[in-house]
PDB file of N, CA and C in Angstrom:
ATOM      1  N   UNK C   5      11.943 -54.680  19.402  1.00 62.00           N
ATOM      2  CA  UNK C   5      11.125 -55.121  18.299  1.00 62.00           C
ATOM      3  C   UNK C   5      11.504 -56.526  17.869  1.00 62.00           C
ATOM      4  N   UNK C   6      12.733 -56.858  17.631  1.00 68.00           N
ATOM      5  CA  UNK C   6      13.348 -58.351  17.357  1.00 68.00           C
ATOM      6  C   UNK C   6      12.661 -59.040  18.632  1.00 68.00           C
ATOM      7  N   UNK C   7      12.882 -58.608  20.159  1.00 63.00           N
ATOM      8  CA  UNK C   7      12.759 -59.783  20.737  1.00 63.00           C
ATOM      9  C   UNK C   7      11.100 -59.699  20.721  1.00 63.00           C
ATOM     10  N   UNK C   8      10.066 -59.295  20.858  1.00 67.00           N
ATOM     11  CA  UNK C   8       8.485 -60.009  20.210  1.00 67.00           C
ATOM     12  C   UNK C   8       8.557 -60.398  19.205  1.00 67.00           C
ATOM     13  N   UNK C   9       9.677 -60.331  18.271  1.00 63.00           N
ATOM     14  CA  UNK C   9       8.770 -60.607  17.019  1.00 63.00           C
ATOM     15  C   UNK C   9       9.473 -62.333  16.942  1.00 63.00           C
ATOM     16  N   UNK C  10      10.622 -62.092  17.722  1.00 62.00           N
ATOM     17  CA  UNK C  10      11.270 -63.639  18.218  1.00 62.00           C
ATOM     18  C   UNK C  10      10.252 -64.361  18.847  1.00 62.00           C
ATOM     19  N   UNK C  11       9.716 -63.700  19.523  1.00 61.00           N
ATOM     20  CA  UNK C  11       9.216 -64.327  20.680  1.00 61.00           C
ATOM     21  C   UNK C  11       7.255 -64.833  19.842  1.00 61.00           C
ATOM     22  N   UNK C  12       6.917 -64.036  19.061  1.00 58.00           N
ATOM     23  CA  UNK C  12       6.130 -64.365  18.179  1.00 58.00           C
ATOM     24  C   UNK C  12       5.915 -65.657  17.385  1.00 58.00           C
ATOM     25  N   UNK C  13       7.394 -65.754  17.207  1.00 58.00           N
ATOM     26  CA  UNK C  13       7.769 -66.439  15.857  1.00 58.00           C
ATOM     27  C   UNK C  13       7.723 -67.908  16.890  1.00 58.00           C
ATOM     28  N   UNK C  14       8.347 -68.250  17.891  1.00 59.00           N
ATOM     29  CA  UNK C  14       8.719 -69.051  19.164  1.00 59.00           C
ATOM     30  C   UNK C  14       7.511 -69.844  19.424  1.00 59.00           C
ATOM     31  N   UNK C  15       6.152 -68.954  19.651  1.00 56.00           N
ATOM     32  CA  UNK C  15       4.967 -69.267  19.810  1.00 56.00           C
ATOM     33  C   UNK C  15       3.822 -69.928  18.986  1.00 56.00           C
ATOM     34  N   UNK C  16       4.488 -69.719  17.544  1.00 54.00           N
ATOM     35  CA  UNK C  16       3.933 -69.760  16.650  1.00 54.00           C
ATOM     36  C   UNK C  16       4.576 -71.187  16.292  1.00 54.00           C
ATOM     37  N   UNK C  17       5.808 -71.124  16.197  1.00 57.00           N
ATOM     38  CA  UNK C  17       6.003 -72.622  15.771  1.00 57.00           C
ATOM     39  C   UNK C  17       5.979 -73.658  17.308  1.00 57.00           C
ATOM     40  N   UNK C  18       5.691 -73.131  18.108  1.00 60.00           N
ATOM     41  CA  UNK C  18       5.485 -74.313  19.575  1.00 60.00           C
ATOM     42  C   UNK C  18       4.076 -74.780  19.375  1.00 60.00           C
ATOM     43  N   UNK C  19       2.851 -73.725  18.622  1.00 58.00           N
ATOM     44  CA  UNK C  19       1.674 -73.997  18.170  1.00 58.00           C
ATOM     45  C   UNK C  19       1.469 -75.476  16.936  1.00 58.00           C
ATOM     46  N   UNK C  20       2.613 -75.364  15.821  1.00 59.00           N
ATOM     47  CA  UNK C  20       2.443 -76.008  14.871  1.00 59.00           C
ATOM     48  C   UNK C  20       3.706 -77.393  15.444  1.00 59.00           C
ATOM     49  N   UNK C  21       4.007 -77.441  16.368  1.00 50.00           N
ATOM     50  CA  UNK C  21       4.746 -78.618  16.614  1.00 50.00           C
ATOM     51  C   UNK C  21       4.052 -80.039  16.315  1.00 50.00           C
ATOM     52  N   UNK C  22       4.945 -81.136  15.908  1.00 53.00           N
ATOM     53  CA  UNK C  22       4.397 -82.469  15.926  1.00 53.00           C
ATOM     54  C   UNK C  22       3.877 -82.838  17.156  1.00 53.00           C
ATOM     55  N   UNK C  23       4.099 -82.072  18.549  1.00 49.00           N
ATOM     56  CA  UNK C  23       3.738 -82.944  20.054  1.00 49.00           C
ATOM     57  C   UNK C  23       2.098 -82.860  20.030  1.00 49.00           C
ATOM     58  N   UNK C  24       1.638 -82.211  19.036  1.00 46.00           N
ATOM     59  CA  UNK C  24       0.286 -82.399  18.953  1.00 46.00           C
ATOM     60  C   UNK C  24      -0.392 -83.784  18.333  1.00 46.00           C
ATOM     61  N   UNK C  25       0.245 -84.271  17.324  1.00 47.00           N
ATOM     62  CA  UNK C  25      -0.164 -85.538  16.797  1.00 47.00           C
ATOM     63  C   UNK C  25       0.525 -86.478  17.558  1.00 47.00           C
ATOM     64  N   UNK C  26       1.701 -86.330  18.282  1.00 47.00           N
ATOM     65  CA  UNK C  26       1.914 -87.762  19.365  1.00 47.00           C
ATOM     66  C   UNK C  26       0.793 -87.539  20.701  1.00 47.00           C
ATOM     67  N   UNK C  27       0.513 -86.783  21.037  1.00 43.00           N
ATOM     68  CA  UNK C  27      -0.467 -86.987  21.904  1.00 43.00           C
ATOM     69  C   UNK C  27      -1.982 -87.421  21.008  1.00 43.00           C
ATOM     70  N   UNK C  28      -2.091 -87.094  20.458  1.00 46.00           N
ATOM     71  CA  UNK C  28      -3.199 -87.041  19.740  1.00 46.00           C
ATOM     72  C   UNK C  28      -3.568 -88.950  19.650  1.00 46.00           C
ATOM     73  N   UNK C  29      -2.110 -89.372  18.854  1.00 48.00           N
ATOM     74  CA  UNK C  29      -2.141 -90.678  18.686  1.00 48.00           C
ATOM     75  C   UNK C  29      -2.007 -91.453  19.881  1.00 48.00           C
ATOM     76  N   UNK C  30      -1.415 -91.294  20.901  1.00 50.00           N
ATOM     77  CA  UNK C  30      -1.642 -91.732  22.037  1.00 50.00           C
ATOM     78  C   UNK C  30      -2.699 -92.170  22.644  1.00 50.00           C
ATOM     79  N   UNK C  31      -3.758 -91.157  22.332  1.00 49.00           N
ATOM     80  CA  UNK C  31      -4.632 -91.029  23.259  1.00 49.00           C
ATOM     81  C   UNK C  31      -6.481 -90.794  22.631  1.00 49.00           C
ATOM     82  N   UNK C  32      -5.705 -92.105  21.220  1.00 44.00           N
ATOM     83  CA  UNK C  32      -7.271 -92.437  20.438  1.00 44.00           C
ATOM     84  C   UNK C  32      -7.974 -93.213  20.805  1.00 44.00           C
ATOM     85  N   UNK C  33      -7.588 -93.726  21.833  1.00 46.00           N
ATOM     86  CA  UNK C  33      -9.080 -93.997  22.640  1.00 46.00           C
ATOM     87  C   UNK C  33     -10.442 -93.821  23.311  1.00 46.00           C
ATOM     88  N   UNK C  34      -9.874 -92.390  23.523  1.00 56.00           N
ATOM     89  CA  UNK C  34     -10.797 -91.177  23.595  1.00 56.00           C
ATOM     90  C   UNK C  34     -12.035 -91.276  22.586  1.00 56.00           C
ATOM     91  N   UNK C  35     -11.789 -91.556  21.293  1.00 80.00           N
ATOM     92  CA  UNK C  35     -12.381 -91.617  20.030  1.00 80.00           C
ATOM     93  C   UNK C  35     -13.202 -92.926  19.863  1.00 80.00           C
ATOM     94  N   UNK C  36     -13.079 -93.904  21.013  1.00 88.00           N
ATOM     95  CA  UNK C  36     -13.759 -95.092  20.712  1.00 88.00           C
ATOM     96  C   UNK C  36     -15.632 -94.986  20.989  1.00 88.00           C
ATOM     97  N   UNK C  37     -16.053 -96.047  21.285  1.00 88.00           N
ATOM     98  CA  UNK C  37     -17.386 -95.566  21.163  1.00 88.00           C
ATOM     99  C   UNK C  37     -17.459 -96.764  22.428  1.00 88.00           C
ATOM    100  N   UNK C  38     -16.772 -97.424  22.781  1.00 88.00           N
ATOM    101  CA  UNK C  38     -16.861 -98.581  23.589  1.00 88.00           C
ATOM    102  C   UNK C  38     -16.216 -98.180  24.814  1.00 88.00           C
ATOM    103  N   UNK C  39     -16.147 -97.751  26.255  1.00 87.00           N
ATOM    104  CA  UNK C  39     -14.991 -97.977  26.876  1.00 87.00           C
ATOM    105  C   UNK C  39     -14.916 -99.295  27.400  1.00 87.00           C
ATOM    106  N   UNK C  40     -15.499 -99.862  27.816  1.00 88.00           N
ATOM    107  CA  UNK C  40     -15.569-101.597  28.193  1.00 88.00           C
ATOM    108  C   UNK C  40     -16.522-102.574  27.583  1.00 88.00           C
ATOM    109  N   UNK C  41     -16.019-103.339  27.434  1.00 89.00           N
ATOM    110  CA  UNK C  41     -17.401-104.714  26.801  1.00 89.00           C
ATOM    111  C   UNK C  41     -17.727-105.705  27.973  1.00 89.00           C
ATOM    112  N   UNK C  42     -18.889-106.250  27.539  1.00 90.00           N
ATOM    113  CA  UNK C  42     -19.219-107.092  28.333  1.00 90.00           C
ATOM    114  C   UNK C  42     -18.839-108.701  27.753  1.00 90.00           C
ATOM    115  N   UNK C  43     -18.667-109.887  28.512  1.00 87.00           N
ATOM    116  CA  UNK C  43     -18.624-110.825  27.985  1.00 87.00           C
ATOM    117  C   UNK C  43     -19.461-112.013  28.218  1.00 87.00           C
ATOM    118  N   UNK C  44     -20.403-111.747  28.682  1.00 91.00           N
ATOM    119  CA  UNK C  44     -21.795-112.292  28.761  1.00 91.00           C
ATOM    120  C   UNK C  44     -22.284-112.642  27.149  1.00 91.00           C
ATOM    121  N   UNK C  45     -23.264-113.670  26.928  1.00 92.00           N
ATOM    122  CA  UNK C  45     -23.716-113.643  25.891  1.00 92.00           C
ATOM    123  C   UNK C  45     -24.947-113.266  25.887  1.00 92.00           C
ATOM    124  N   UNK C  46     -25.303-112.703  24.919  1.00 89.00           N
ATOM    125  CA  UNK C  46     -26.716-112.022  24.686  1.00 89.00           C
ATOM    126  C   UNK C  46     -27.457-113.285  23.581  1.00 89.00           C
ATOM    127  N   UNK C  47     -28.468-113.334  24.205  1.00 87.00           N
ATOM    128  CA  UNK C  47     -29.222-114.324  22.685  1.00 87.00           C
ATOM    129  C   UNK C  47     -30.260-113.886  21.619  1.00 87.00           C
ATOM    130  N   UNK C  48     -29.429-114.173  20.836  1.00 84.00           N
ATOM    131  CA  UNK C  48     -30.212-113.611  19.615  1.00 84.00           C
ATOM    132  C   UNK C  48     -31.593-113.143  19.551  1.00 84.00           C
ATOM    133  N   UNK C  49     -32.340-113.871  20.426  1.00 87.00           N
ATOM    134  CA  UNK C  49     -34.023-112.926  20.116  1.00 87.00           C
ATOM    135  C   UNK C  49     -34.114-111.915  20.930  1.00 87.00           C
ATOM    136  N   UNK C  50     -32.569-111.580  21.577  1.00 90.00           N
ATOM    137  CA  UNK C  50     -32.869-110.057  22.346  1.00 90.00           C
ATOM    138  C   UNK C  50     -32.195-108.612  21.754  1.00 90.00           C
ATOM    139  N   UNK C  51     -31.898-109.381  20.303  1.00 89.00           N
ATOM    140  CA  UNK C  51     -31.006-108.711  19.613  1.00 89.00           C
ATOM    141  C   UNK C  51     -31.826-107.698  18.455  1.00 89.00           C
ATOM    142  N   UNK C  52     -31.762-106.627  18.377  1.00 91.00           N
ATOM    143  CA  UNK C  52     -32.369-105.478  17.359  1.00 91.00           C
ATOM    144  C   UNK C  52     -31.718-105.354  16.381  1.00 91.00           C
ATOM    145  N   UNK C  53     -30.872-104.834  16.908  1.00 92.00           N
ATOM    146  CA  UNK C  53     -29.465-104.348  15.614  1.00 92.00           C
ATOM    147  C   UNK C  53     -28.464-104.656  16.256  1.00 92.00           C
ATOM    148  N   UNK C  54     -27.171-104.578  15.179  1.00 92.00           N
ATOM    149  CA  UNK C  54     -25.859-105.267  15.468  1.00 92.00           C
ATOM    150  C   UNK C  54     -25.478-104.332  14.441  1.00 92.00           C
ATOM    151  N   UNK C  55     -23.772-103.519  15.308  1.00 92.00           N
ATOM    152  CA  UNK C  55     -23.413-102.417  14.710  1.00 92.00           C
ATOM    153  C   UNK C  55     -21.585-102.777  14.637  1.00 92.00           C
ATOM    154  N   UNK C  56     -20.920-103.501  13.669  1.00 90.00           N
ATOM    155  CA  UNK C  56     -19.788-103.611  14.374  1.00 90.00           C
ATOM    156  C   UNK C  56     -18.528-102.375  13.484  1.00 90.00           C
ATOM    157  N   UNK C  57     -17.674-101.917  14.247  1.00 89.00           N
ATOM    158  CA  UNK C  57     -16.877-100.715  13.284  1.00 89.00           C
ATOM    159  C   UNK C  57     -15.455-101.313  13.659  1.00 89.00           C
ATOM    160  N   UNK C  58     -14.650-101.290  12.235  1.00 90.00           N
ATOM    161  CA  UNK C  58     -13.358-101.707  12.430  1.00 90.00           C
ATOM    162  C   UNK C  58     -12.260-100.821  12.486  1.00 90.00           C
ATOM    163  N   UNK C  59     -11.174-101.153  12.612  1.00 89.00           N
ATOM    164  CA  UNK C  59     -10.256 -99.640  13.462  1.00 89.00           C
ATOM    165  C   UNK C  59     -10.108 -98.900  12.542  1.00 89.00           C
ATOM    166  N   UNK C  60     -10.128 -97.464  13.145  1.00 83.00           N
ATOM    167  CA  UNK C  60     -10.014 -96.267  12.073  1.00 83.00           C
ATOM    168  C   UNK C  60     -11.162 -95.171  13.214  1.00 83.00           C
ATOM    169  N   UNK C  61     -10.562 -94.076  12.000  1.00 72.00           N
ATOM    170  CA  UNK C  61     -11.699 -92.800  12.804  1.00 72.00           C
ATOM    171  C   UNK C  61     -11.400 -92.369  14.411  1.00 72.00           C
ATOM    172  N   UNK C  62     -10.185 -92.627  14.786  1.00 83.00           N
ATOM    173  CA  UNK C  62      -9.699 -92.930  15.964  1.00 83.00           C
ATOM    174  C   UNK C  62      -9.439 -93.622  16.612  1.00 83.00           C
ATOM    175  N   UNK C  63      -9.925 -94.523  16.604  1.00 87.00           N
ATOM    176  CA  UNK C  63     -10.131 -95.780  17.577  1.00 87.00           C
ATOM    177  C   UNK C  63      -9.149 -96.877  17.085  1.00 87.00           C
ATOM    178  N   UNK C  64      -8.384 -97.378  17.739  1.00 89.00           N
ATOM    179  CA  UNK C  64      -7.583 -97.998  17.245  1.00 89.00           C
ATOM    180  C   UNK C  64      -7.880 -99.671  17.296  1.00 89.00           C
ATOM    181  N   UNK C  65      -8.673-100.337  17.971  1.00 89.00           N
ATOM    182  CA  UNK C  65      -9.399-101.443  18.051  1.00 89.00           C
ATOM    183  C   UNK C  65     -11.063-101.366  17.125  1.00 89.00           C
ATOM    184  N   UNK C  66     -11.007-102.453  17.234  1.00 91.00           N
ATOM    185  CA  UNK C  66     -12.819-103.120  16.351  1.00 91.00           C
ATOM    186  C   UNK C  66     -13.999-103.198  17.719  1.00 91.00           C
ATOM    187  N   UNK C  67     -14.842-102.677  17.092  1.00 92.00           N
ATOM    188  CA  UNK C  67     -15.760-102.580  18.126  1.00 92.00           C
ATOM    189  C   UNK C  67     -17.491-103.207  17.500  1.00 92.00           C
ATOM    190  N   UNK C  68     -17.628-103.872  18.554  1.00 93.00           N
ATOM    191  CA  UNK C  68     -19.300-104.074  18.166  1.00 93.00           C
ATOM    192  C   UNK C  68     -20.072-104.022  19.150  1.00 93.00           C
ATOM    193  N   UNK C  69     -21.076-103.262  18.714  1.00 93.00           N
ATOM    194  CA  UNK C  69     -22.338-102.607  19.485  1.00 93.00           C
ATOM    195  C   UNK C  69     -23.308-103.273  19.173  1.00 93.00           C
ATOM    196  N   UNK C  70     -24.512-103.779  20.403  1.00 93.00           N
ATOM    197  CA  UNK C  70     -25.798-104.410  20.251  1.00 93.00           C
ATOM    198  C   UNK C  70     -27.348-103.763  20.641  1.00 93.00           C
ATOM    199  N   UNK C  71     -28.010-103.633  19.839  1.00 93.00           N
ATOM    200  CA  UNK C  71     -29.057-102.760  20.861  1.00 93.00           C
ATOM    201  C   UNK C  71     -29.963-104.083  20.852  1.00 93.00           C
ATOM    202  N   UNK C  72     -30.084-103.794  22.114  1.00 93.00           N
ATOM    203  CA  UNK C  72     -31.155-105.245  22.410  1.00 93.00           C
ATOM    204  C   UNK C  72     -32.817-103.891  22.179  1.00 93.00           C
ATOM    205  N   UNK C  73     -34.144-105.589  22.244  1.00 93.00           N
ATOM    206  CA  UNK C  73     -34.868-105.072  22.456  1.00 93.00           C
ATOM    207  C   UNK C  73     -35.918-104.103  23.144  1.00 93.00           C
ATOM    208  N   UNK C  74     -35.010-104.152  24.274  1.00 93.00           N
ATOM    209  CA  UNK C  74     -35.230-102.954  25.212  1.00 93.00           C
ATOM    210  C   UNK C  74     -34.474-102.001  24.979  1.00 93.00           C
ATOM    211  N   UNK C  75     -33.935-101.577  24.353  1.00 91.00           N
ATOM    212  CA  UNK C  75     -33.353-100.451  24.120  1.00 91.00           C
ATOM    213  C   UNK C  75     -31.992 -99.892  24.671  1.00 91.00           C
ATOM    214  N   UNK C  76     -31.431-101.018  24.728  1.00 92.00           N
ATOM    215  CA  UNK C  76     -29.944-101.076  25.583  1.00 92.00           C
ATOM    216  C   UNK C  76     -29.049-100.864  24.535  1.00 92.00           C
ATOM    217  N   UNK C  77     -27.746-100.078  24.438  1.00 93.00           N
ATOM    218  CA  UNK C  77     -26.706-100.497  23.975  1.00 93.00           C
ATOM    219  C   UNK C  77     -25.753-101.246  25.174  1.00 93.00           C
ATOM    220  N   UNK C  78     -25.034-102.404  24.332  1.00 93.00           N
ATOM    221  CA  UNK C  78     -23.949-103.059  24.685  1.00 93.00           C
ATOM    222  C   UNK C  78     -22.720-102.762  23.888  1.00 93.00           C
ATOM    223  N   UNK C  79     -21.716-103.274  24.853  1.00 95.00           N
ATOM    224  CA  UNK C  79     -20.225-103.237  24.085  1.00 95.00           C
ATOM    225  C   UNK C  79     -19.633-104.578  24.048  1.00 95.00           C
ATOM    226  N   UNK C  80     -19.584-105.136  22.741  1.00 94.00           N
ATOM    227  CA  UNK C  80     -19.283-106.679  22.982  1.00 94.00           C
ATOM    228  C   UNK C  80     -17.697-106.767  22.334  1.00 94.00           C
ATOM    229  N   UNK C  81     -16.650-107.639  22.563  1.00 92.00           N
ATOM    230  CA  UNK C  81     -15.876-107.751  21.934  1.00 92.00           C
ATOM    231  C   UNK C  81     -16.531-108.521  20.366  1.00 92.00           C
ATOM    232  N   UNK C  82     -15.863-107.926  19.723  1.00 92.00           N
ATOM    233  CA  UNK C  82     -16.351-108.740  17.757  1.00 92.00           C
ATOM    234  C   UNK C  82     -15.556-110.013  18.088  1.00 92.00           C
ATOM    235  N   UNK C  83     -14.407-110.089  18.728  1.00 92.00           N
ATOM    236  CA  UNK C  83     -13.836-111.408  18.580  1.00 92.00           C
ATOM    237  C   UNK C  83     -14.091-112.370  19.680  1.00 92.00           C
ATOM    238  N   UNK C  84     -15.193-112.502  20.367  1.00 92.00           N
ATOM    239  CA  UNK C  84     -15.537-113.437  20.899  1.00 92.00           C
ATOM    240  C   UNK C  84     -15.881-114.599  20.273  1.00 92.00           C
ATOM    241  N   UNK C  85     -15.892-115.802  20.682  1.00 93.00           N
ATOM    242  CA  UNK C  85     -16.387-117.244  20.186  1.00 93.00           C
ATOM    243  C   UNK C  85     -18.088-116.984  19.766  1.00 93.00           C
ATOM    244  N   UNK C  86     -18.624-116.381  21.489  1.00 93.00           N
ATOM    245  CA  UNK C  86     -20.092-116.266  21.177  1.00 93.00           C
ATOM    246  C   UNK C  86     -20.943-115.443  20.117  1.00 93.00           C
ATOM    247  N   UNK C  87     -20.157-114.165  20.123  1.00 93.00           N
ATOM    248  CA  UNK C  87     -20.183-113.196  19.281  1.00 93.00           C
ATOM    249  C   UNK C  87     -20.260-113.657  17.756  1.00 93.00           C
ATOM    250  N   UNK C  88     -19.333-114.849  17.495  1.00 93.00           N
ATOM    251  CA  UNK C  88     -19.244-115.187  16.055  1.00 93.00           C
ATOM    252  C   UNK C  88     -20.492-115.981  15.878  1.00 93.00           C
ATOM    253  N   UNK C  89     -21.012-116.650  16.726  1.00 91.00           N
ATOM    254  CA  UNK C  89     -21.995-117.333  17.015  1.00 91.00           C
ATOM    255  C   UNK C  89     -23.009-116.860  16.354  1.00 91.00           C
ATOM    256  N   UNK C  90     -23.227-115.875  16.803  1.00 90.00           N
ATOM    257  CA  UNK C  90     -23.863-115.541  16.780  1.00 90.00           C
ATOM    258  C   UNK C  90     -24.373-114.500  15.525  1.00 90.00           C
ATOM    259  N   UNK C  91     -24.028-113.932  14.982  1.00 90.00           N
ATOM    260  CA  UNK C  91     -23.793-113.588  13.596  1.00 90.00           C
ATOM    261  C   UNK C  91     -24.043-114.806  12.779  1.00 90.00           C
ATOM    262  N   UNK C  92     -23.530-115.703  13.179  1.00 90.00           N
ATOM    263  CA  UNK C  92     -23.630-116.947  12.108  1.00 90.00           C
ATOM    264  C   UNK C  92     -24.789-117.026  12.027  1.00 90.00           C
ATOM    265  N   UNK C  93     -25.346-117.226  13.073  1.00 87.00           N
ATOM    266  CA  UNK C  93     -27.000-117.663  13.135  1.00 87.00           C
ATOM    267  C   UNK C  93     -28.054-116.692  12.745  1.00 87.00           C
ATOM    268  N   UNK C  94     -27.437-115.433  13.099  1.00 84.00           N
ATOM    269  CA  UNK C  94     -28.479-114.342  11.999  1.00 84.00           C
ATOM    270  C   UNK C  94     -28.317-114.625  10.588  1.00 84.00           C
ATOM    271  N   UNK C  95     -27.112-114.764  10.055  1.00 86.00           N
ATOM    272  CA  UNK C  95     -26.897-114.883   8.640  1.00 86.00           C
ATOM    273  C   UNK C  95     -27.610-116.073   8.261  1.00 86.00           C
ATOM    274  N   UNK C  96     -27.517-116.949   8.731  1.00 86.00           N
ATOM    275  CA  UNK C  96     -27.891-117.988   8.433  1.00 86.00           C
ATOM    276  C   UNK C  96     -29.813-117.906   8.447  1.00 86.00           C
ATOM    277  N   UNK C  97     -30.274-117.502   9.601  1.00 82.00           N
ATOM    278  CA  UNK C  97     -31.471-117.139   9.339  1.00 82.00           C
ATOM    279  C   UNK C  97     -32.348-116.151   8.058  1.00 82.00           C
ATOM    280  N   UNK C  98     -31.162-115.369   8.006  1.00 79.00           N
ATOM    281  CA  UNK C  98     -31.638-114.207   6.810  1.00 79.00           C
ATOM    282  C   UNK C  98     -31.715-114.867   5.474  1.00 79.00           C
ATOM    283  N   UNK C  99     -30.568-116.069   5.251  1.00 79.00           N
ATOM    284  CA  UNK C  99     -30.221-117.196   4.301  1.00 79.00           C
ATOM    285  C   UNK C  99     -31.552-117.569   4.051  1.00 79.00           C
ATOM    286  N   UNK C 100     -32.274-118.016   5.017  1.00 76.00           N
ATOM    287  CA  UNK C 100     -33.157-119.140   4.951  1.00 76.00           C
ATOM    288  C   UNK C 100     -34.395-118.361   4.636  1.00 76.00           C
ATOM    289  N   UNK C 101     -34.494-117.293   5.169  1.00 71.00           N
ATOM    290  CA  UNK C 101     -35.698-116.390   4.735  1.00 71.00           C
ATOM    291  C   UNK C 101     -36.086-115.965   3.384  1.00 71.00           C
ATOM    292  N   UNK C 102     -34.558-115.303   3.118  1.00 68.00           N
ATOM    293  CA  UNK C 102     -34.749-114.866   1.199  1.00 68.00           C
ATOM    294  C   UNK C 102     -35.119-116.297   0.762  1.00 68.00           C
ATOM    295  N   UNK C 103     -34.462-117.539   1.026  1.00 62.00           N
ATOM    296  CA  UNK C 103     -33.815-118.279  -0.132  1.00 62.00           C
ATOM    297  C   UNK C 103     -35.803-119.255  -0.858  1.00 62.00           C
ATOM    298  N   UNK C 104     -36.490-118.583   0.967  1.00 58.00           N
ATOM    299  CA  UNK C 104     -37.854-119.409   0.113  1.00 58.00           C
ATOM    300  C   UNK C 104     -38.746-118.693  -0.971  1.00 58.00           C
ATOM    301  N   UNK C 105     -39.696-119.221  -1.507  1.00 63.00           N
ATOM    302  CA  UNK C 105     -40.053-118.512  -2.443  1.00 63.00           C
ATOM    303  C   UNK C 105     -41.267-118.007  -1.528  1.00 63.00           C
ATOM    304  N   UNK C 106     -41.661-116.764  -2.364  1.00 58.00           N
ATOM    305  CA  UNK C 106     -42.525-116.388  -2.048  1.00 58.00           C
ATOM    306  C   UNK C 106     -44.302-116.763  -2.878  1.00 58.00           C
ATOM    307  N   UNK C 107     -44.940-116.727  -1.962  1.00 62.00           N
ATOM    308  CA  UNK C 107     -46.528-117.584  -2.609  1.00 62.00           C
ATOM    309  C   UNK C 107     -47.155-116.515  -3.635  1.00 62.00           C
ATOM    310  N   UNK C 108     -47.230-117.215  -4.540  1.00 65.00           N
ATOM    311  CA  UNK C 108     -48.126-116.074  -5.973  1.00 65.00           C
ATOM    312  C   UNK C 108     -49.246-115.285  -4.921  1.00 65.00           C
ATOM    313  N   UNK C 109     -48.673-113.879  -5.760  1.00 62.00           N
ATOM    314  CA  UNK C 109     -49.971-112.978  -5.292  1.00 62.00           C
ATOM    315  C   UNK C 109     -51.062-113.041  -6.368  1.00 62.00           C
ATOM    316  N   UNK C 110     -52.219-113.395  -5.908  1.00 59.00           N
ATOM    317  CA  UNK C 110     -53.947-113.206  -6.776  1.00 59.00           C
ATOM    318  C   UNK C 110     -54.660-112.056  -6.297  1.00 59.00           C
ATOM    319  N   UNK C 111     -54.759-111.171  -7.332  1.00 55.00           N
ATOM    320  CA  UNK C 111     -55.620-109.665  -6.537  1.00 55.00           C
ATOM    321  C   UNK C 111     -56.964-109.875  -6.919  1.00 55.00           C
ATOM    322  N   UNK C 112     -57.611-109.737  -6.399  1.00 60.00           N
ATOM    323  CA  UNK C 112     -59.345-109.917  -6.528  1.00 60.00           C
ATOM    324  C   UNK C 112     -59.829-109.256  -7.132  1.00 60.00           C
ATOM    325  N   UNK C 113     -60.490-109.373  -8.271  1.00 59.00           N
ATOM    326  CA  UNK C 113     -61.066-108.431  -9.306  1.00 59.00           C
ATOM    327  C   UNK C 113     -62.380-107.327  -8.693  1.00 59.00           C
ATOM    328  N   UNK C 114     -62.616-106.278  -9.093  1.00 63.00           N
ATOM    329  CA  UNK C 114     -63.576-105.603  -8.118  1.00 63.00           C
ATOM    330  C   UNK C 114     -64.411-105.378  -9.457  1.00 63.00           C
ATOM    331  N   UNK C 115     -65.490-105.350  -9.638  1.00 60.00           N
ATOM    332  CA  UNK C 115     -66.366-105.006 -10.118  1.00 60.00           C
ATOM    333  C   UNK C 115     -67.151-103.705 -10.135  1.00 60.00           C
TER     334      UNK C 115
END
């Protein structure tokens, strides 16, 4: 009776061991959403959305995702030269869009 209930007890704490969170942490890459990037540049009018996630949630690196207009995802490094580029120039476009005014609306009276 001692030795199952030893042998219970043995199993039970080999279950709750820390070797579960060193592998775990090891091997958060698993958790990324990227396995390779490309380093090509993409140009902005082929660009839909721009998704970038910074480390956490597993993944221990920053990742940014592009869906072009065809319906591609890419894996780009965020810290590329072009990459920053490129962001700049959306922002900067979005800048320029709000910043004009918009033309008075006149609604036509209906009778």
């Amino acid at each position: 009776m001692r030795l199952s209930l030893a042998a219970l007890l043995l199993l039970l704490a080999s279950c709750l061991a820390p070797g579960h969170g060193i592998l775990e942490a090891n091997y958060t890459s698993l958790k990324c959403k990227c396995s390779k990037t490309i380093s090509r540049p993409v140009h902005p009018n082929l660009i839909e959305r721009i998704q970038v996630t910074p480390p956490g949630n597993g993944c221990p690196k920053s990742e940014a995702l592009i869906w072009t207009r065809s319906k591609k995802i890419l894996c780009v490094n965020p810290h590329d030269r072009w990459f920053k580029m490129v962001i700049r120039s959306i922002q900067r476009n979005r800048k320029a869009l709000s910043s004009t005014p918009l033309p008075p609306v006149s609604k036509k009276r209906t009778t």
